[in-house]
Amino acid sequence: MIVSQFNTSLTGGAGAAARRLHEELVARGVDSRFYYSAEFTYPAKPSYIPYAPPATPRNLLVAAMRKAACFQYRKRVRRYTQHQPANSGLFSDTRLHYPTPRPQQDPSEDVIHLHWIADFLDYRSFFKSIPDDLPIVWTLHDMNPFTGGCHYSMQCTKFESECKRCPQLPAPSDKDMSWENFAIKRHAFHGKNLHIVTPSRWLADLAQHSTLLSPFSVTTIPNSLNTDIFMPADKAKARAAFQLPTNAKILLFVADDIANHRKGVGLLVEAVAHLKNIPNLLVVTVGSGEPPHLGAVSHRHVDSVSDETKLASLYGAADVYAIPSLQDNLPNTILESMACGTPVVGFAVGGIPEAVRPGETGVLAPPGDVEALAQAISEFLANPVLQTSIGENSRKVAVREYAQPVQAGRYLSLYESLIERRPVA
């Protein structure tokens, strides 16, 4: 079986999720090739292929025309969205400055598998280059494939009909960038042998109610992780590795971009204010961007950690993990914390309740209720027995449901079923 996987990069939440699947497929003998943007530089590894569009004279001409046409507008969009606290933080165009046709492949290629492709693949040229009968599996890591550009729509439901007058764009109009993107996606997907996969049932429901993806079948397959790397650790050794005090009560927060409003660090700050009287409380935040200010509460910030063994040690060092997202799919951080035996506390939004199960793997608070979030954190910090029992059960759930072999087996079954149904030429 030959599978071509596409993801913008090897890092970030989607990059980690895609890479974990790819590596498990390779371990099972599948000829899986992982294409990522050549704009990123990574150590050379077998089966990882940096992709750059062919620099033909025509491509260079198209690139120059597109760049001149959309550079200023995209610049305005980025500047606007970065300063809007209520939006998702990302807005992506379907068009790049150059065409990105499908890389030349062995004619026996069986499946195209897309992941997070923003700012990597040009929708028009890429989908046009794929034969209509070739199976395309697309794992959604956010809402972007079925919106006019946003990656999380928050309260907006225009994707259920047609995106236009986008609330996340400057000077929205009936024919703004969201409308253009929506029309391009509709045309690109038409007639394709496309099957959608979502890590959460929440995202599956949104996709099924969207105009762009409702014509296609949807399967839910959660993300996975290596449970031999993410596993319970000796807490004292884990803390020593990061020079964290052994007697502290540690609350952990991890985000790729701490400044992303959707990840809820502002709400975490409000919740922590209710915990300032807990003795020896230490909040540890991990991620890029400026760390939050927590007032009188002890705080340690760690820049982004790409090494999974070190990241697992941070989860192992913590007493409880907090995920105060306002909207989210099925974040890797939840699964990582569970696999390390650390209870999770968060808001009941998006796909989070599918993994954070009250009394089983953690506690959920009503969306945005910082007092309830603080109360749940306090109960864990005050009750080591509860921490241990929920932590042990979390580990069992992670191994049973989110280990890499479990996920890979489900994808292989999906690939095989799609290949069997492919029309014979």
XYZ file of C-alpha atoms in Angstrom:
425
model
C 0.000 0.000 0.000
C 1.340 3.436 -0.980
C 0.016 6.409 1.019
C 1.053 10.027 0.408
C 0.540 12.227 3.469
C 0.567 16.028 3.389
C 0.980 18.389 6.342
C 2.384 21.904 6.355
C 5.063 21.095 8.931
C 6.309 18.397 11.277
C 5.672 20.448 14.408
C 2.640 21.940 16.156
C -0.416 19.970 17.194
C -1.431 18.857 13.702
C 2.165 18.148 12.717
C 2.674 15.910 15.761
C -0.613 14.087 15.153
C 0.148 13.494 11.467
C 3.731 12.432 12.165
C 2.682 9.907 14.799
C 0.306 8.220 12.378
C 2.893 8.238 9.594
C 5.575 6.652 11.758
C 3.245 3.907 12.968
C 2.211 3.140 9.380
C 5.864 2.913 8.323
C 6.547 0.583 11.272
C 3.763 -1.666 9.953
C 5.360 -1.872 6.531
C 3.162 0.665 4.738
C 4.912 2.741 2.060
C 3.891 6.063 3.632
C 5.514 9.240 2.294
C 5.196 12.425 4.354
C 5.251 15.649 2.330
C 5.774 18.951 4.132
C 6.531 22.511 3.069
C 10.114 23.048 1.918
C 9.971 26.419 3.687
C 10.666 24.508 6.897
C 14.049 22.926 7.618
C 14.187 19.645 9.494
C 16.846 16.940 9.896
C 16.723 14.589 6.916
C 14.712 11.447 7.667
C 13.663 8.600 5.407
C 10.088 8.942 4.122
C 9.915 12.674 5.000
C 9.944 14.698 1.788
C 10.162 18.512 1.627
C 7.883 19.715 -1.155
C 8.309 22.868 -3.189
C 6.311 23.605 -6.335
C 8.155 23.184 -9.636
C 9.807 26.473 -10.656
C 8.660 26.465 -14.251
C 8.419 29.754 -16.185
C 4.618 29.540 -16.052
C 4.610 28.948 -12.293
C 6.954 31.877 -11.742
C 4.690 34.117 -13.818
C 1.567 32.992 -11.940
C 3.405 33.478 -8.664
C 4.298 37.058 -9.535
C 0.718 37.859 -10.573
C -0.846 36.332 -7.470
C 1.646 37.929 -5.151
C 0.909 41.365 -6.560
C -2.849 40.765 -6.410
C -3.262 39.507 -2.859
C -0.207 40.483 -0.803
C -1.594 43.749 0.537
C -5.015 42.302 1.308
C -3.581 39.289 3.135
C -1.304 41.610 5.069
C -4.357 43.593 6.220
C -6.153 40.387 7.181
C -3.272 39.131 9.276
C -2.834 42.482 11.017
C -6.552 42.637 11.745
C -6.989 39.075 13.007
C -3.948 39.262 15.260
C -5.577 42.120 17.187
C -9.092 40.737 17.467
C -9.359 39.019 20.875
C -12.624 37.254 20.054
C -11.536 35.333 16.962
C -9.651 32.124 16.300
C -6.270 33.719 15.688
C -5.799 32.209 12.215
C -7.320 32.972 8.843
C -5.917 31.176 5.784
C -6.282 31.793 2.069
C -6.935 28.889 -0.322
C -4.561 30.463 -2.825
C -0.800 30.569 -2.634
C 1.519 32.702 -4.708
C 2.232 29.671 -6.908
C 0.476 26.504 -8.120
C 1.187 23.338 -6.100
C 0.246 20.339 -8.248
C 0.365 16.900 -6.709
C 3.959 15.609 -6.664
C 4.716 13.043 -9.340
C 4.020 9.632 -7.879
C 4.302 5.947 -8.620
C 1.232 5.049 -10.702
C 0.324 2.465 -8.067
C -0.240 5.139 -5.409
C -3.313 4.066 -3.440
C -4.357 6.922 -1.144
C -3.766 10.660 -0.739
C -3.983 11.599 2.944
C -4.302 15.291 3.774
C -3.845 16.769 7.224
C -3.294 20.493 8.014
C -2.420 22.100 4.672
C -2.828 25.845 5.301
C -0.150 27.976 3.578
C 1.203 24.803 1.970
C -1.072 23.632 -0.840
C -2.905 25.781 -3.368
C -6.443 24.393 -3.508
C -7.151 24.992 -7.191
C -4.009 23.445 -8.638
C -3.593 20.670 -6.088
C -7.082 19.177 -6.225
C -7.192 19.594 -10.011
C -4.056 17.427 -10.282
C -5.660 14.482 -8.401
C -7.606 11.926 -10.488
C -11.288 11.966 -9.527
C -11.272 8.270 -8.619
C -8.155 8.343 -6.403
C -9.208 8.095 -2.716
C -8.464 11.200 -0.659
C -8.597 10.905 3.123
C -8.607 14.277 4.860
C -8.052 14.401 8.614
C -9.430 17.683 9.944
C -7.392 19.237 12.729
C -9.642 22.286 12.876
C -12.574 23.824 10.979
C -10.623 25.480 8.169
C -11.355 22.937 5.374
C -15.073 23.793 5.498
C -14.960 27.531 6.266
C -14.145 30.578 4.201
C -10.780 30.948 5.928
C -11.049 30.864 9.721
C -9.713 27.847 11.595
C -12.241 28.130 14.408
C -15.466 30.022 13.778
C -16.353 30.573 17.458
C -20.081 31.503 17.403
C -20.337 32.036 13.624
C -22.278 29.367 11.662
C -22.089 30.839 8.157
C -20.187 27.748 6.992
C -23.543 25.916 7.161
C -24.767 27.958 4.181
C -22.174 30.208 2.568
C -19.329 32.237 3.990
C -19.392 35.969 3.253
C -19.347 39.152 5.288
C -16.911 37.355 7.570
C -16.808 38.804 11.106
C -13.087 37.974 11.282
C -12.151 40.160 8.304
C -11.695 43.899 7.955
C -14.444 45.575 5.934
C -16.496 42.394 5.383
C -18.607 42.319 2.229
C -20.702 39.920 0.146
C -17.608 39.138 -1.927
C -14.814 39.332 0.629
C -11.961 36.841 0.971
C -14.162 34.380 2.884
C -16.634 34.280 -0.027
C -13.812 33.794 -2.539
C -12.235 31.003 -0.485
C -15.590 29.294 -0.031
C -16.244 29.310 -3.780
C -12.761 27.973 -4.570
C -13.153 25.119 -2.083
C -16.580 24.191 -3.425
C -15.174 23.915 -6.952
C -11.992 22.091 -5.820
C -13.902 19.380 -3.909
C -16.553 18.762 -6.562
C -16.424 15.257 -8.012
C -13.506 14.105 -5.845
C -13.345 10.751 -4.046
C -13.039 12.476 -0.693
C -13.511 10.912 2.749
C -13.371 13.060 5.875
C -11.845 11.946 9.187
C -12.240 13.941 12.397
C -10.458 13.303 15.711
C -13.626 14.243 17.598
C -17.345 13.623 17.184
C -17.850 17.351 17.795
C -15.890 18.242 14.654
C -17.600 15.453 12.700
C -20.973 16.986 13.484
C -19.838 20.420 12.291
C -18.404 18.958 9.079
C -21.626 17.072 8.373
C -23.614 20.284 8.770
C -21.295 22.298 6.540
C -22.122 23.130 2.951
C -18.685 22.143 1.674
C -18.201 18.739 3.330
C -21.748 17.455 3.908
C -21.715 15.582 0.550
C -18.866 13.364 1.776
C -18.755 10.528 4.304
C -17.212 11.235 7.708
C -15.424 8.897 10.123
C -14.197 9.749 13.626
C -10.726 8.446 14.511
C -9.086 10.120 17.529
C -5.489 11.311 17.501
C -2.840 9.057 18.975
C 0.462 9.144 20.818
C 3.350 6.876 21.750
C 2.366 5.506 25.143
C 5.926 4.232 25.656
C 7.136 7.835 25.630
C 4.143 9.480 27.282
C 3.896 7.385 30.411
C 3.837 7.911 34.193
C 7.156 9.088 35.586
C 8.787 9.298 38.984
C 7.466 12.703 40.069
C 10.574 13.664 42.059
C 12.898 12.866 39.140
C 10.626 14.635 36.678
C 10.643 17.769 38.802
C 14.394 17.627 39.303
C 14.862 17.540 35.517
C 13.246 20.994 35.283
C 14.449 22.261 38.648
C 10.920 22.380 40.024
C 10.404 22.206 43.804
C 9.557 18.747 45.117
C 6.987 20.036 47.641
C 5.025 22.232 45.201
C 1.468 21.664 44.065
C 1.934 22.043 40.329
C -0.724 23.146 37.869
C 0.386 22.737 34.238
C -0.762 24.549 31.082
C 0.613 23.779 27.602
C -0.149 25.559 24.317
C 1.710 25.897 21.042
C 0.957 29.642 21.142
C 0.150 30.970 24.594
C -1.117 34.247 23.137
C -3.886 32.510 21.181
C -7.053 33.824 22.830
C -8.929 30.625 21.953
C -6.629 28.572 24.200
C -7.988 30.450 27.197
C -4.884 31.488 29.092
C -6.721 34.652 30.182
C -9.403 32.529 31.813
C -6.723 30.412 33.459
C -5.254 33.578 34.974
C -8.700 34.428 36.383
C -9.100 30.911 37.783
C -5.658 30.985 39.395
C -6.618 34.189 41.203
C -9.139 32.066 43.139
C -6.337 29.668 44.142
C -3.823 32.151 45.562
C -4.348 30.902 49.126
C -3.344 27.322 48.290
C 0.048 26.756 49.945
C 3.008 25.883 47.689
C 0.989 26.403 44.507
C 3.145 26.644 41.383
C 1.762 27.269 37.903
C 3.935 25.991 35.050
C 3.146 27.281 31.553
C 4.708 25.860 28.394
C 4.659 27.346 24.898
C 5.772 30.143 22.619
C 4.804 33.748 23.177
C 4.816 36.060 26.166
C 3.951 34.196 29.387
C 0.946 35.372 31.411
C 1.213 37.465 34.557
C -0.157 35.577 37.557
C 0.283 38.183 40.261
C 1.359 36.793 43.623
C 1.071 33.134 42.544
C 4.389 31.408 41.891
C 4.907 30.854 38.189
C 7.482 29.145 36.001
C 7.450 29.457 32.220
C 9.090 27.011 29.831
C 9.509 27.821 26.151
C 8.095 25.408 23.570
C 9.316 21.855 24.098
C 9.664 19.805 20.910
C 11.364 16.798 22.493
C 8.547 14.420 23.449
C 10.530 12.734 26.230
C 11.089 16.104 27.919
C 7.465 17.067 27.386
C 6.352 13.803 29.001
C 8.522 14.668 32.017
C 6.669 17.964 32.404
C 3.320 16.175 32.464
C 4.774 13.705 34.962
C 5.962 16.552 37.178
C 2.501 18.099 37.402
C -0.346 17.304 39.796
C -3.086 18.469 37.448
C -3.263 19.677 33.853
C -5.578 22.562 32.879
C -7.064 23.119 29.410
C -9.279 26.244 29.526
C -9.915 26.400 25.752
C -12.909 28.353 24.475
C -13.209 26.090 21.419
C -11.082 23.095 20.507
C -11.032 19.782 18.640
C -9.339 16.927 20.510
C -6.075 18.520 21.689
C -2.970 16.326 21.824
C -2.140 17.825 25.204
C -5.143 16.141 26.814
C -4.098 12.712 25.551
C -0.480 13.324 26.532
C -1.433 14.292 30.070
C -3.745 11.284 30.412
C -1.053 8.889 29.165
C 1.326 10.318 31.769
C -1.223 9.685 34.515
C -1.964 13.355 35.200
C -5.640 14.305 35.688
C -7.130 16.913 33.338
C -9.413 19.816 34.200
C -11.036 21.953 31.504
C -14.149 23.493 30.060
C -16.842 21.332 28.451
C -16.312 22.685 24.927
C -15.674 21.147 21.513
C -14.221 17.649 21.597
C -12.701 18.004 25.073
C -15.537 16.117 26.875
C -14.918 13.091 24.657
C -11.598 12.482 26.434
C -12.014 14.345 29.734
C -14.696 12.257 31.402
C -15.852 13.399 34.849
C -14.914 10.935 37.560
C -12.900 8.862 35.072
C -10.105 10.956 33.545
C -10.697 14.427 34.963
C -13.265 17.122 35.701
C -15.152 19.515 33.422
C -16.430 22.983 34.214
C -19.180 24.835 32.331
C -17.713 26.855 29.437
C -16.091 30.051 30.688
C -16.943 29.418 34.356
C -13.602 30.282 35.965
C -14.863 29.727 39.508
C -15.944 26.174 38.682
C -12.596 25.596 36.955
C -10.744 26.849 40.023
C -12.857 24.647 42.296
C -12.071 21.545 40.233
C -8.340 22.324 40.290
C -8.465 22.925 44.037
C -10.161 19.577 44.679
C -7.408 17.702 42.865
C -4.614 19.625 44.566
C -6.144 18.991 47.984
C -6.738 15.285 47.423
C -3.661 13.203 46.477
C -5.734 10.003 46.620
C -8.128 11.394 43.999
C -5.154 12.505 41.896
C -3.724 9.001 41.956
C -6.948 7.140 41.204
C -7.977 9.432 38.336
C -4.398 9.454 37.048
C -4.192 5.661 36.978
C -7.507 5.392 35.181
C -6.483 8.098 32.709
C -3.442 6.045 31.803
C -5.596 2.975 31.161
C -7.948 4.935 28.895
C -5.041 6.443 26.960
C -3.459 3.047 26.298
C -6.779 1.449 25.371
C -8.114 4.205 23.102
C -5.320 6.535 22.000
C -2.187 4.417 21.505
C -0.611 4.661 18.047
C -1.332 1.025 17.053
C -5.041 1.531 17.792
C -5.277 4.581 15.541
C -3.137 3.108 12.749
C -5.278 -0.023 12.650
C -8.403 2.052 12.154
C -6.813 4.090 9.370
C -5.571 0.966 7.617
C -9.089 -0.455 7.673
C -10.387 2.808 6.203
C -7.714 2.879 3.488
C -8.471 -0.698 2.518
C -12.218 -0.112 2.312
C -11.710 2.960 0.096
C -9.265 1.131 -2.169
C -11.677 -1.777 -2.553
C -14.484 0.592 -3.568
C -12.346 2.496 -6.075
C -13.763 2.087 -9.588
C -11.725 -0.237 -11.783
C -10.388 1.529 -14.860
